[in-house]
Short mmCIF file of C-alpha atoms and ligand atoms in Angstrom, two decimals:
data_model
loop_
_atom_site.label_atom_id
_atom_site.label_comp_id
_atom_site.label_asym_id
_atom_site.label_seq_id
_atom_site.Cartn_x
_atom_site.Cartn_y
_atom_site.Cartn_z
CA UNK A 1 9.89 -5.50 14.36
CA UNK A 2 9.96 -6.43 11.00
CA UNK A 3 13.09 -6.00 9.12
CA UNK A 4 11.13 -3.81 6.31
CA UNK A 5 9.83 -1.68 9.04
CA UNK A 6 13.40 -1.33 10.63
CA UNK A 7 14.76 -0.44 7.19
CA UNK A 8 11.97 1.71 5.80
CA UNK A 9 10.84 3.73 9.62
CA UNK A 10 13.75 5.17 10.05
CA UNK A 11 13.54 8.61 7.97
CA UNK A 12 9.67 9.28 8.94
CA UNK A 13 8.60 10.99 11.54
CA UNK A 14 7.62 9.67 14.19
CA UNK A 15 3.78 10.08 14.53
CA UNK A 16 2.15 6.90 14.62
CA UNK A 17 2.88 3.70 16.48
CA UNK A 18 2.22 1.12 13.98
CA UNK A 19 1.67 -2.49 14.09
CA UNK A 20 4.80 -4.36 13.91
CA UNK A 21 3.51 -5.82 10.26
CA UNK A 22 4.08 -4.70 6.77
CA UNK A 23 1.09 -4.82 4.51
CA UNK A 24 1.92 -5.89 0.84
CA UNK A 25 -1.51 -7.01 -0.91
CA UNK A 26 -4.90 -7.29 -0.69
CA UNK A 27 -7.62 -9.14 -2.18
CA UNK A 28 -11.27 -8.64 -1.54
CA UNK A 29 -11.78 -8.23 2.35
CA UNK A 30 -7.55 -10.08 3.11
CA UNK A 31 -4.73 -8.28 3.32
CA UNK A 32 -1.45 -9.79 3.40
CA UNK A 33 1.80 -8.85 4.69
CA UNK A 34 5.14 -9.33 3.58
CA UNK A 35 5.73 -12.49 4.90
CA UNK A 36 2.99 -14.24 3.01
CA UNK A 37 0.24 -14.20 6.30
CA UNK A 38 -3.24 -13.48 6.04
CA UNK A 39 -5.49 -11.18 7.41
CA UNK A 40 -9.26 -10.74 7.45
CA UNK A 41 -9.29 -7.03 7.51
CA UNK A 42 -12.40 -5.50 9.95
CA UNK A 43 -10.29 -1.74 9.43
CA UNK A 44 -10.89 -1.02 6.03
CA UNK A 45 -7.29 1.69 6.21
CA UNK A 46 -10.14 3.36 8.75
CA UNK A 47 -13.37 3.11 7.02
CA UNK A 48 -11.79 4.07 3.68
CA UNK A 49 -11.79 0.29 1.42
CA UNK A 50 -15.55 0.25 1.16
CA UNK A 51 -15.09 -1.86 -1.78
CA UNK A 52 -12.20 -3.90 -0.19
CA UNK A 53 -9.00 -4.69 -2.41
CA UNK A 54 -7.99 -5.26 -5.44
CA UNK A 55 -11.86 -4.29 -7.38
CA UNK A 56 -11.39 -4.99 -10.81
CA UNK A 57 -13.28 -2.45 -12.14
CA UNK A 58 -12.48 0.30 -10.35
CA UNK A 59 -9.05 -0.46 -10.81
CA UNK A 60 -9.65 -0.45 -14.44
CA UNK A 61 -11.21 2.99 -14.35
CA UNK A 62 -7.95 4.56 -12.41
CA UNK A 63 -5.84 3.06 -14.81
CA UNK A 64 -8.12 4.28 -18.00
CA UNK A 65 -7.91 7.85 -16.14
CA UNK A 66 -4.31 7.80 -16.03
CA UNK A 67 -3.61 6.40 -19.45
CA UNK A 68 -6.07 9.66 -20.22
CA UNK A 69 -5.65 12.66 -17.91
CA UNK A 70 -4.42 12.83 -14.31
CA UNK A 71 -4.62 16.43 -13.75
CA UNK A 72 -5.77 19.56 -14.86
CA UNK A 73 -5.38 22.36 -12.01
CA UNK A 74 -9.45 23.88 -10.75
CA UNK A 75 -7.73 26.61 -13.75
CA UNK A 76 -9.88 24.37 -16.01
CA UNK A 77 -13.18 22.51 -15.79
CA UNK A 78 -13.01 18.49 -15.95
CA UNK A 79 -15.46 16.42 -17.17
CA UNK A 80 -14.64 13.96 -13.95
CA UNK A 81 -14.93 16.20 -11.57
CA UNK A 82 -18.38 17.13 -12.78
CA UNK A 83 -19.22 13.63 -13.71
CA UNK A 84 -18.26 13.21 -9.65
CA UNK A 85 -20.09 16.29 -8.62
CA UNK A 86 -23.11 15.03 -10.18
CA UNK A 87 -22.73 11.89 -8.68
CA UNK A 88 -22.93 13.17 -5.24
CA UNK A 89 -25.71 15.58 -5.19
CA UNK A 90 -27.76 12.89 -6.40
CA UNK A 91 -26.47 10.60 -3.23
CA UNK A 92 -26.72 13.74 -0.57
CA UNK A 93 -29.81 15.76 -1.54
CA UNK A 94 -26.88 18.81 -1.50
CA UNK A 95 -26.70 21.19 -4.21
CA UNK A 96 -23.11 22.10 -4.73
CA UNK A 97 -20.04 20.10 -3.98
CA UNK A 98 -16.54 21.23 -3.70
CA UNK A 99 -13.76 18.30 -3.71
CA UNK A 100 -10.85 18.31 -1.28
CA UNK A 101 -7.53 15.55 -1.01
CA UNK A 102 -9.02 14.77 2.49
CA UNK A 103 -11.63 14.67 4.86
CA UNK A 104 -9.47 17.41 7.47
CA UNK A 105 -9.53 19.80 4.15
CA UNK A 106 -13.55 19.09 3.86
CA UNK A 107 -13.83 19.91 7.44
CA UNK A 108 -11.91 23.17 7.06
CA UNK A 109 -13.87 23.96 3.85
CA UNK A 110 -16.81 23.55 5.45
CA UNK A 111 -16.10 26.01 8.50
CA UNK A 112 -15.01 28.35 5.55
CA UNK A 113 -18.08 28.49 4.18
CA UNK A 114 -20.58 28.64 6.86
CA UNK A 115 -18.02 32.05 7.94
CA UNK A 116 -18.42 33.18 4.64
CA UNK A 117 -22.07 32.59 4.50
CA UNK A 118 -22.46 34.59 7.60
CA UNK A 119 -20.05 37.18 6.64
CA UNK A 120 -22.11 38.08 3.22
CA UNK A 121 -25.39 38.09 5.11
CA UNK A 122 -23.46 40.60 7.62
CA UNK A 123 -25.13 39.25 10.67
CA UNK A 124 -21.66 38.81 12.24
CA UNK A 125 -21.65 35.72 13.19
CA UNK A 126 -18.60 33.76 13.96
CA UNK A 127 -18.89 31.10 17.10
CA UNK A 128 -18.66 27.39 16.20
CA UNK A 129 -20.54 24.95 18.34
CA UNK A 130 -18.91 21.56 19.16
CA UNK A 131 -19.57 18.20 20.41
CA UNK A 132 -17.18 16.90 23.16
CA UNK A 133 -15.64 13.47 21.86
CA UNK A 134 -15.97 14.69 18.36
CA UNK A 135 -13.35 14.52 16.03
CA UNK A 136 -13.21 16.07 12.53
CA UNK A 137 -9.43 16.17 11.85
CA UNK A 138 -5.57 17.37 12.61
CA UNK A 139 -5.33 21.20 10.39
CA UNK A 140 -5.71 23.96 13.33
CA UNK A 141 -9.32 24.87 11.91
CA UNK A 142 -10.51 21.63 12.58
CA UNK A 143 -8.55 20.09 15.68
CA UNK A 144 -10.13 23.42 17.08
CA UNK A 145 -13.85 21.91 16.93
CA UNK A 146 -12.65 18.80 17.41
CA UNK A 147 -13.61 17.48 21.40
CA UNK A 148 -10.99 16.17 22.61
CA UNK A 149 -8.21 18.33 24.70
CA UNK A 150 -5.39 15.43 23.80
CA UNK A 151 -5.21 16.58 20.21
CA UNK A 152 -6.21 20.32 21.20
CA UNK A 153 -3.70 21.85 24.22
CA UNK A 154 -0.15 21.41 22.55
CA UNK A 155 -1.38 23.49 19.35
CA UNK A 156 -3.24 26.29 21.52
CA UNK A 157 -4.32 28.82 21.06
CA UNK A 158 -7.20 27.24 18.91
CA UNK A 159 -9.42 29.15 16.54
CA UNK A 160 -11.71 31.83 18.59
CA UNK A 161 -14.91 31.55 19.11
CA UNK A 162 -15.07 27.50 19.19
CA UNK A 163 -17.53 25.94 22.01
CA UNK A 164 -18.21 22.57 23.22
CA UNK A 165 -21.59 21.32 24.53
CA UNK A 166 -22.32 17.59 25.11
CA UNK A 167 -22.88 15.20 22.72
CA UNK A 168 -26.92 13.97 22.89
CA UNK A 169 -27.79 16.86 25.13
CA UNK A 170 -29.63 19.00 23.26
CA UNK A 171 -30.01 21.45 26.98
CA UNK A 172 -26.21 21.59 26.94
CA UNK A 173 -26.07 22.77 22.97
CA UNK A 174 -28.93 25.32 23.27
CA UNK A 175 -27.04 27.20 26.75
CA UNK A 176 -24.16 27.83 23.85
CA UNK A 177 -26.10 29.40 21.89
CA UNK A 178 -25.01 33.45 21.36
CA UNK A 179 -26.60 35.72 18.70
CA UNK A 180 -22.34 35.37 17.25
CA UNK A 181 -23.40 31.55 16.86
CA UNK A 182 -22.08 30.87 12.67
CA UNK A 183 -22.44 27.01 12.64
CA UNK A 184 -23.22 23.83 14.83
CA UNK A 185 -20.65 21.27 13.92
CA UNK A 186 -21.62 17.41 14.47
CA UNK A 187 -21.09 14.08 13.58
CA UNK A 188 -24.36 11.83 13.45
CA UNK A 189 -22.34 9.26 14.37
CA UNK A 190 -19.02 9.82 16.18
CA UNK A 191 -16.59 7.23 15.11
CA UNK A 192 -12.84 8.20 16.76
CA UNK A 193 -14.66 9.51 19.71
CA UNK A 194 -15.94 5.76 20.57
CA UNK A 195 -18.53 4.85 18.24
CA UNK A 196 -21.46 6.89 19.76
CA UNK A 197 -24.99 7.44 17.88
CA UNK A 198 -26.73 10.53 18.11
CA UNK A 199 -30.27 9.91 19.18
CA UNK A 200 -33.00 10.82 17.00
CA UNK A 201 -34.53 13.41 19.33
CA UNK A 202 -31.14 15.43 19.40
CA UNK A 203 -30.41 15.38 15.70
CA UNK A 204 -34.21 17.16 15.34
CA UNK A 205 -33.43 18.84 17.99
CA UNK A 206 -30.11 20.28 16.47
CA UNK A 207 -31.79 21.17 12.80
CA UNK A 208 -34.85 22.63 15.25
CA UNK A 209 -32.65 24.40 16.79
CA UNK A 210 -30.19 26.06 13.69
CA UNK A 211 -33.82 27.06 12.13
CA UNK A 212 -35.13 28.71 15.09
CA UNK A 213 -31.84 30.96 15.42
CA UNK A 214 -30.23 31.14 11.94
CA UNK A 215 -27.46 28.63 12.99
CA UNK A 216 -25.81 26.11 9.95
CA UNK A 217 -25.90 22.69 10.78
CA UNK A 218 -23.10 20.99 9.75
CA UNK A 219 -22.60 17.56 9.41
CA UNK A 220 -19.68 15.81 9.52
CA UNK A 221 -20.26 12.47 7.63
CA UNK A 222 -16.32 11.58 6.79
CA UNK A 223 -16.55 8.35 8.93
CA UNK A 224 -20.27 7.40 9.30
CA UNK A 225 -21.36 8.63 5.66
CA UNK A 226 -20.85 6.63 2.56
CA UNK A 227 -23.44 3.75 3.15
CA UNK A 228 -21.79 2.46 6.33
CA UNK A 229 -24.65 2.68 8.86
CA UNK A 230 -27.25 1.62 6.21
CA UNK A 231 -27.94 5.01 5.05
CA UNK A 232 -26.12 6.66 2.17
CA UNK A 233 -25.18 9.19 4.57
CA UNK A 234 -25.95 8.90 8.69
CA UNK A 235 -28.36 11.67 9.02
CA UNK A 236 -30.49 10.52 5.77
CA UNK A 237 -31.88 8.11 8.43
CA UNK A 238 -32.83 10.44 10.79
CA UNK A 239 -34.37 12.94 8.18
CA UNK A 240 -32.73 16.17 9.20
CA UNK A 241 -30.64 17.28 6.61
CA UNK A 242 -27.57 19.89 6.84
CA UNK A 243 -26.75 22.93 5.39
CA UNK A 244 -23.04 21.88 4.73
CA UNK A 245 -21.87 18.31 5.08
CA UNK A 246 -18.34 17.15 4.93
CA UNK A 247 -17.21 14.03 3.34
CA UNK A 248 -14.25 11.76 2.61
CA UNK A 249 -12.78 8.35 3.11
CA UNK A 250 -15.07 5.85 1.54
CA UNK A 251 -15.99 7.86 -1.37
CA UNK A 252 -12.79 7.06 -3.16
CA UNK A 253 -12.32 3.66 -2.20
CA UNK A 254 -8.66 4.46 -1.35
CA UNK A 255 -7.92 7.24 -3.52
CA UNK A 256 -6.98 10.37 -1.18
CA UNK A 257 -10.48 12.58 -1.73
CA UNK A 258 -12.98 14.41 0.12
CA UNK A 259 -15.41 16.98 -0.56
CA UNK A 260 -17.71 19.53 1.12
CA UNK A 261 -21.46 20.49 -0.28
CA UNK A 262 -23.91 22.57 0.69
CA UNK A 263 -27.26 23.07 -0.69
CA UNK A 264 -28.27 25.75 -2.82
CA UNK A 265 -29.46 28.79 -0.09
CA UNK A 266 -26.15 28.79 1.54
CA UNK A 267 -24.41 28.80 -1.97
CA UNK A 268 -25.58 31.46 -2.98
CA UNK A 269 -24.03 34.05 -0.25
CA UNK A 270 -21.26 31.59 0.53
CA UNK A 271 -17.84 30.86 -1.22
CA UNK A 272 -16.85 32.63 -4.58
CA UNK A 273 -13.91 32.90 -7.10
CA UNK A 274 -11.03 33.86 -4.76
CA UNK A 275 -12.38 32.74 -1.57
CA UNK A 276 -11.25 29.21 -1.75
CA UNK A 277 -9.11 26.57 -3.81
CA UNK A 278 -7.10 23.51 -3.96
CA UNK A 279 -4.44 22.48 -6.83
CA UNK A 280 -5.35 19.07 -6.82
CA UNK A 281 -8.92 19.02 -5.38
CA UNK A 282 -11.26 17.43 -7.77
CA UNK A 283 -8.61 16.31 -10.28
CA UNK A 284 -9.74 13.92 -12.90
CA UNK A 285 -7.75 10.72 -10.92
CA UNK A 286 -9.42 11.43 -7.68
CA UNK A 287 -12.68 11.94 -9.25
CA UNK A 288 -12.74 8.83 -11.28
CA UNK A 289 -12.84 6.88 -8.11
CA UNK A 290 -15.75 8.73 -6.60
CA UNK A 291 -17.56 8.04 -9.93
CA UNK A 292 -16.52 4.71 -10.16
CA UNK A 293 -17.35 3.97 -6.71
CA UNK A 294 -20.62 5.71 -6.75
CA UNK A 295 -21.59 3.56 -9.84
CA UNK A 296 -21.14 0.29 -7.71
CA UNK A 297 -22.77 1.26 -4.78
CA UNK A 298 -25.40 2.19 -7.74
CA UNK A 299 -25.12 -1.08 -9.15
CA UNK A 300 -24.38 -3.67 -7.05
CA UNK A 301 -26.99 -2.38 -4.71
CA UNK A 302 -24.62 -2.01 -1.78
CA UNK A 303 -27.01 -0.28 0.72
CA UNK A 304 -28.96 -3.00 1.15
CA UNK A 305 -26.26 -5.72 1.34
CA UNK A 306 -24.92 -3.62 4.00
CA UNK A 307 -28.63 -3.37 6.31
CA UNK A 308 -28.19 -7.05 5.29
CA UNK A 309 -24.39 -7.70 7.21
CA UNK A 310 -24.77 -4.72 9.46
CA UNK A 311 -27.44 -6.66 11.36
CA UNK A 312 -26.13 -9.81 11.36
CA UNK A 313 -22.50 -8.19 12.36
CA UNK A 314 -25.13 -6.46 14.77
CA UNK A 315 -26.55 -9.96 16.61
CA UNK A 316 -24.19 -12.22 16.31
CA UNK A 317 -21.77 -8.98 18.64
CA UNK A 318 -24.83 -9.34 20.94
CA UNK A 319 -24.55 -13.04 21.04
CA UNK A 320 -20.60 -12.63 21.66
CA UNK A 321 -21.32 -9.82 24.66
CA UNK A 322 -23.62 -12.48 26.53
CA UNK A 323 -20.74 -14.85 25.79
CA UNK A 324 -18.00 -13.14 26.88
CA UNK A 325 -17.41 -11.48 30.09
CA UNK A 326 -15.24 -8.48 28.81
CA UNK A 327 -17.45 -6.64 27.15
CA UNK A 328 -19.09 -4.19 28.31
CA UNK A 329 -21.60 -2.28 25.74
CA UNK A 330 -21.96 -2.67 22.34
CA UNK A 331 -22.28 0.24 20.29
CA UNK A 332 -23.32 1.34 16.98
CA UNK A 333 -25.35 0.57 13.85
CA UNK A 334 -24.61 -1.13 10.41
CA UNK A 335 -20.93 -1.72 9.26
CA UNK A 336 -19.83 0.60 12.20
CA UNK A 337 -19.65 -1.04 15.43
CA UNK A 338 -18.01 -0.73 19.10
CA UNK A 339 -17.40 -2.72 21.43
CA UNK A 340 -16.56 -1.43 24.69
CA UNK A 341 -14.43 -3.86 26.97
CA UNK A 342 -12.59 -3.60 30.17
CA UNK A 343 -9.54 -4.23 28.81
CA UNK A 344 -7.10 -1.97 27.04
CA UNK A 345 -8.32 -1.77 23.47
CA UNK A 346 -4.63 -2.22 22.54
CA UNK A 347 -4.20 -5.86 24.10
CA UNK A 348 -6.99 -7.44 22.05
CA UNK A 349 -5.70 -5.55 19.08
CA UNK A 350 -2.25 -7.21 19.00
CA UNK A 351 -3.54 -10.38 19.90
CA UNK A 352 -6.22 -10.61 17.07
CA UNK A 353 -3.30 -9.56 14.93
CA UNK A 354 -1.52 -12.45 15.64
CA UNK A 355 -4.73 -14.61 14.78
CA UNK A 356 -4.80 -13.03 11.24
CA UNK A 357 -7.52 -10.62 12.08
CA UNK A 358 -7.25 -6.42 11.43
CA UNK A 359 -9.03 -4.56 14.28
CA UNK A 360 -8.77 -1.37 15.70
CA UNK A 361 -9.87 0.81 18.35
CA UNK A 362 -11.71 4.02 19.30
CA UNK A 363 -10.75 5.39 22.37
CA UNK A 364 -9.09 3.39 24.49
CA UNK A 365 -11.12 0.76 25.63
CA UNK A 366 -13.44 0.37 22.58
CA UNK A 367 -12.72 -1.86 19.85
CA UNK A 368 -13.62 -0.61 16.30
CA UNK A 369 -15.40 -2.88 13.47
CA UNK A 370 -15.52 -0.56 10.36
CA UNK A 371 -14.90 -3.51 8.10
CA UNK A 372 -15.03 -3.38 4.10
CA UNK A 373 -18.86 -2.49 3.26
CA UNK A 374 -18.73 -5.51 0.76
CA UNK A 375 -18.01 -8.54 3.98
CA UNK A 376 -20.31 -11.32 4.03
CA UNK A 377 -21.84 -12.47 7.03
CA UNK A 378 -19.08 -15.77 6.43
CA UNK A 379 -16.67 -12.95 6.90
CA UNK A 380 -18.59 -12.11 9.99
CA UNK A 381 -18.66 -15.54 11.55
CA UNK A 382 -14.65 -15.84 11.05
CA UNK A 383 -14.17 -12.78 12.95
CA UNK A 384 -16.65 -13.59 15.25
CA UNK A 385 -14.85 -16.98 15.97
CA UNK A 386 -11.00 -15.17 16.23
CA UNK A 387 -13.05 -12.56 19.02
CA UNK A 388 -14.50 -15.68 21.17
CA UNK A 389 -10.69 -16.93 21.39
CA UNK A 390 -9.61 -13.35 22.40
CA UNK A 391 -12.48 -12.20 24.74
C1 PLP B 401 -11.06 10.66 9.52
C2 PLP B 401 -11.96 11.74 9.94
C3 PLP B 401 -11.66 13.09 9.68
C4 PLP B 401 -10.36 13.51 9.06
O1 PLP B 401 -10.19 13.00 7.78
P1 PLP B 401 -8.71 12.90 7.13
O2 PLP B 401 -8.93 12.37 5.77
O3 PLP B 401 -7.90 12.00 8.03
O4 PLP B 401 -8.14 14.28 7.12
C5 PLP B 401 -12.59 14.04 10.04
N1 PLP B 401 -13.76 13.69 10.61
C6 PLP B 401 -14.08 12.42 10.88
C7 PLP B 401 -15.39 12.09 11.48
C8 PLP B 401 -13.18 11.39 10.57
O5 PLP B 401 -13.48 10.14 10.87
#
């Protein structure tokens, strides 16, 4: 271990099993730790660094925002937080956004507001409908629609109501359906659950579906939104848009912010004055990263850069499957990609750590490639190489 980890550890709690190396810097896609070695980082701190490290502009706008105003309290309006607002219904067709410190909070804001929704309509309607393998955070509201029984059974009992059908079976998700159904809950693109993309007929299926019975889609975009599969967010690409959508990580490039929208309709009889609030939730620091980071993707034109990578990231993974015998599938779209191997997901980890290349998994025998949306396909090519030493 290193001796900053044995010093520094030792009053957290102990949730996480980290890698035995201290990060101290990055620069564009590198990181480097605190004994001077490199890394080419294909993590992103989880598909949050969309512009990578150490942007010179955005850093310039947090630094202008704290020289001006950090935070007000929601007890006032801020001319961020609407600057960021407007910034984001532009970017996901919603109508109103509400920002949260997290993507967990924008999952739990979300559930709040399709319950409200249903509550002022008075059609009594409560039931959530899940995917299994879904994830959509650790707060009890959203570990309870989250598919996995790991993170689930030592917190029971869950929310009531919650049900989980299978993922790209539309059959399975209609059998849930009660006249109590509130919300279907989904991610277009499950990341933690092991990189799995829903197919095209579900997703229309699932909007279908909500329309037919008065069900709110929700979609959970916190991973897979934010340009990463080539789409601003996932389920732009498949054309079926939400009622309520969560997002978070990428949208602050590092800063801690999320945020939940809905469009207009559900507005209207969902949350109020009273109903729901954060202190720090859209304060004027968070906010001026969204802005910021919104005005690059603008900009620099990042959505097509990232088609651009993603499918080269996309063929030359091909070309290493047919190279390699470990790998099994390969899975994914864009800057999100899986790799499912017959090792432990683990091994390869620690051993491309040691070649100076950041990795993680997804599940435990899928290796994760949510690199920083800005790579090149150079970048690509290095990993690629460190992989065909590995695998
Ligand atoms: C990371 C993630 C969350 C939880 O976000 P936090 O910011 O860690 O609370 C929820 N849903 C999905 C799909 C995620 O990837």
């Amino acid at each position: 271990m290193n001796e900053y980890m044995e010093m520094t550890e030792q009053g957290l709690l102990h949730t996480y099993n980290r890698f035995p190396v201290v990060l101290n810097k990055g620069e564009g896609v590198y990181l480097y730790d605190t004994e001077g070695k490199k890394y080419l980082d294909f993590a992103a701190g989880i598909a949050v660094c969309g512009l990578g490290y150490g942007n010179e502009e955005l850093n310039q706008a947090l630094k202008g925002q704290i020289d001006s105003l950090i935070h007000t309290s929601n007890l006032f309006y801020n001319t961020t937080c609407g600057q960021a607002a407007e910034a984001l219904k532009k970017v996901t067709e919603m109508d109103r956004v509400f920002f949260t410190n997290s993507g967990t909070e924008a999952i739990e804001g979300a559930l709040k507001a399709a319950r409200k929704y249903a509550y002022k309509k008075g059609t009594g309607r409560y039931e959530f409908i899940a995917m299994e393998h879904s994830f959509h955070g650790r707060s009890i509201g959203a570990v309870s629609v989250t598919g996995n029984e790991h993170y689930r059974t030592p917190f029971e009992p869950m929310l009531p109501g919650v049900k989980f059908g299978e993922f790209n079976n539309l059959d399975s998700i209609k059998s849930l359906v009660t006249d109590k159904t509130c919300a279907i809950i989904l991610e277009p693109l499950q990341g933690e659950g092991g990189i799995h993309m829903a197919d095209a007929g579900f997703m229309k299926g699932i909007r279908e579906l909500c329309d037919e019975e008065g069900i709110l889609m929700i979609c959970d975009e916190i991973q897979c939104g934010m340009g990463r599969t080539g789409s601003m967010f996932a389920w732009q690409s498949y054309g079926t848009k939400p009622d309520i959508m969560a997002m978070a990580k990428a949208i602050g490039s590092g800063v801690p912010v999320g945020a939940f929208a809905m469009t207009e309709d559900i507005a209207e009889y969902s949350l109020k004055p009273g109903d729901h609030g954060t202190t720090y939730g859209g304060n004027p620091f968070a906010c001026a990263a969204v802005v910021k980071t919104l005005e690059i993707f603008e900009r620099n034109n990042l959505l097509n850069h990232i088609k651009e990578v993603g499918s080269y990231l996309e063929e030359k993974l091909k070309e290493l499957k047919e190279y390699s015998g470990e790998i099994l599938e390969r899975r994914g779209t864009g800057l999100i990609q899986g790799l499912k191997i017959k090792r432990q997901a683990g091994e390869v980890i620690n051993q491309a750590l040691k070649e100076g290349l950041i990795i993680i998994s997804a599940s435990d025998n899928v290796l994760r490639l949510v690199p920083p949306l800005i790579i090149t396909k150079e970048h690509v090519d290095e990993m690629i190489n460190i992989l065909k030493k590995i695998l």
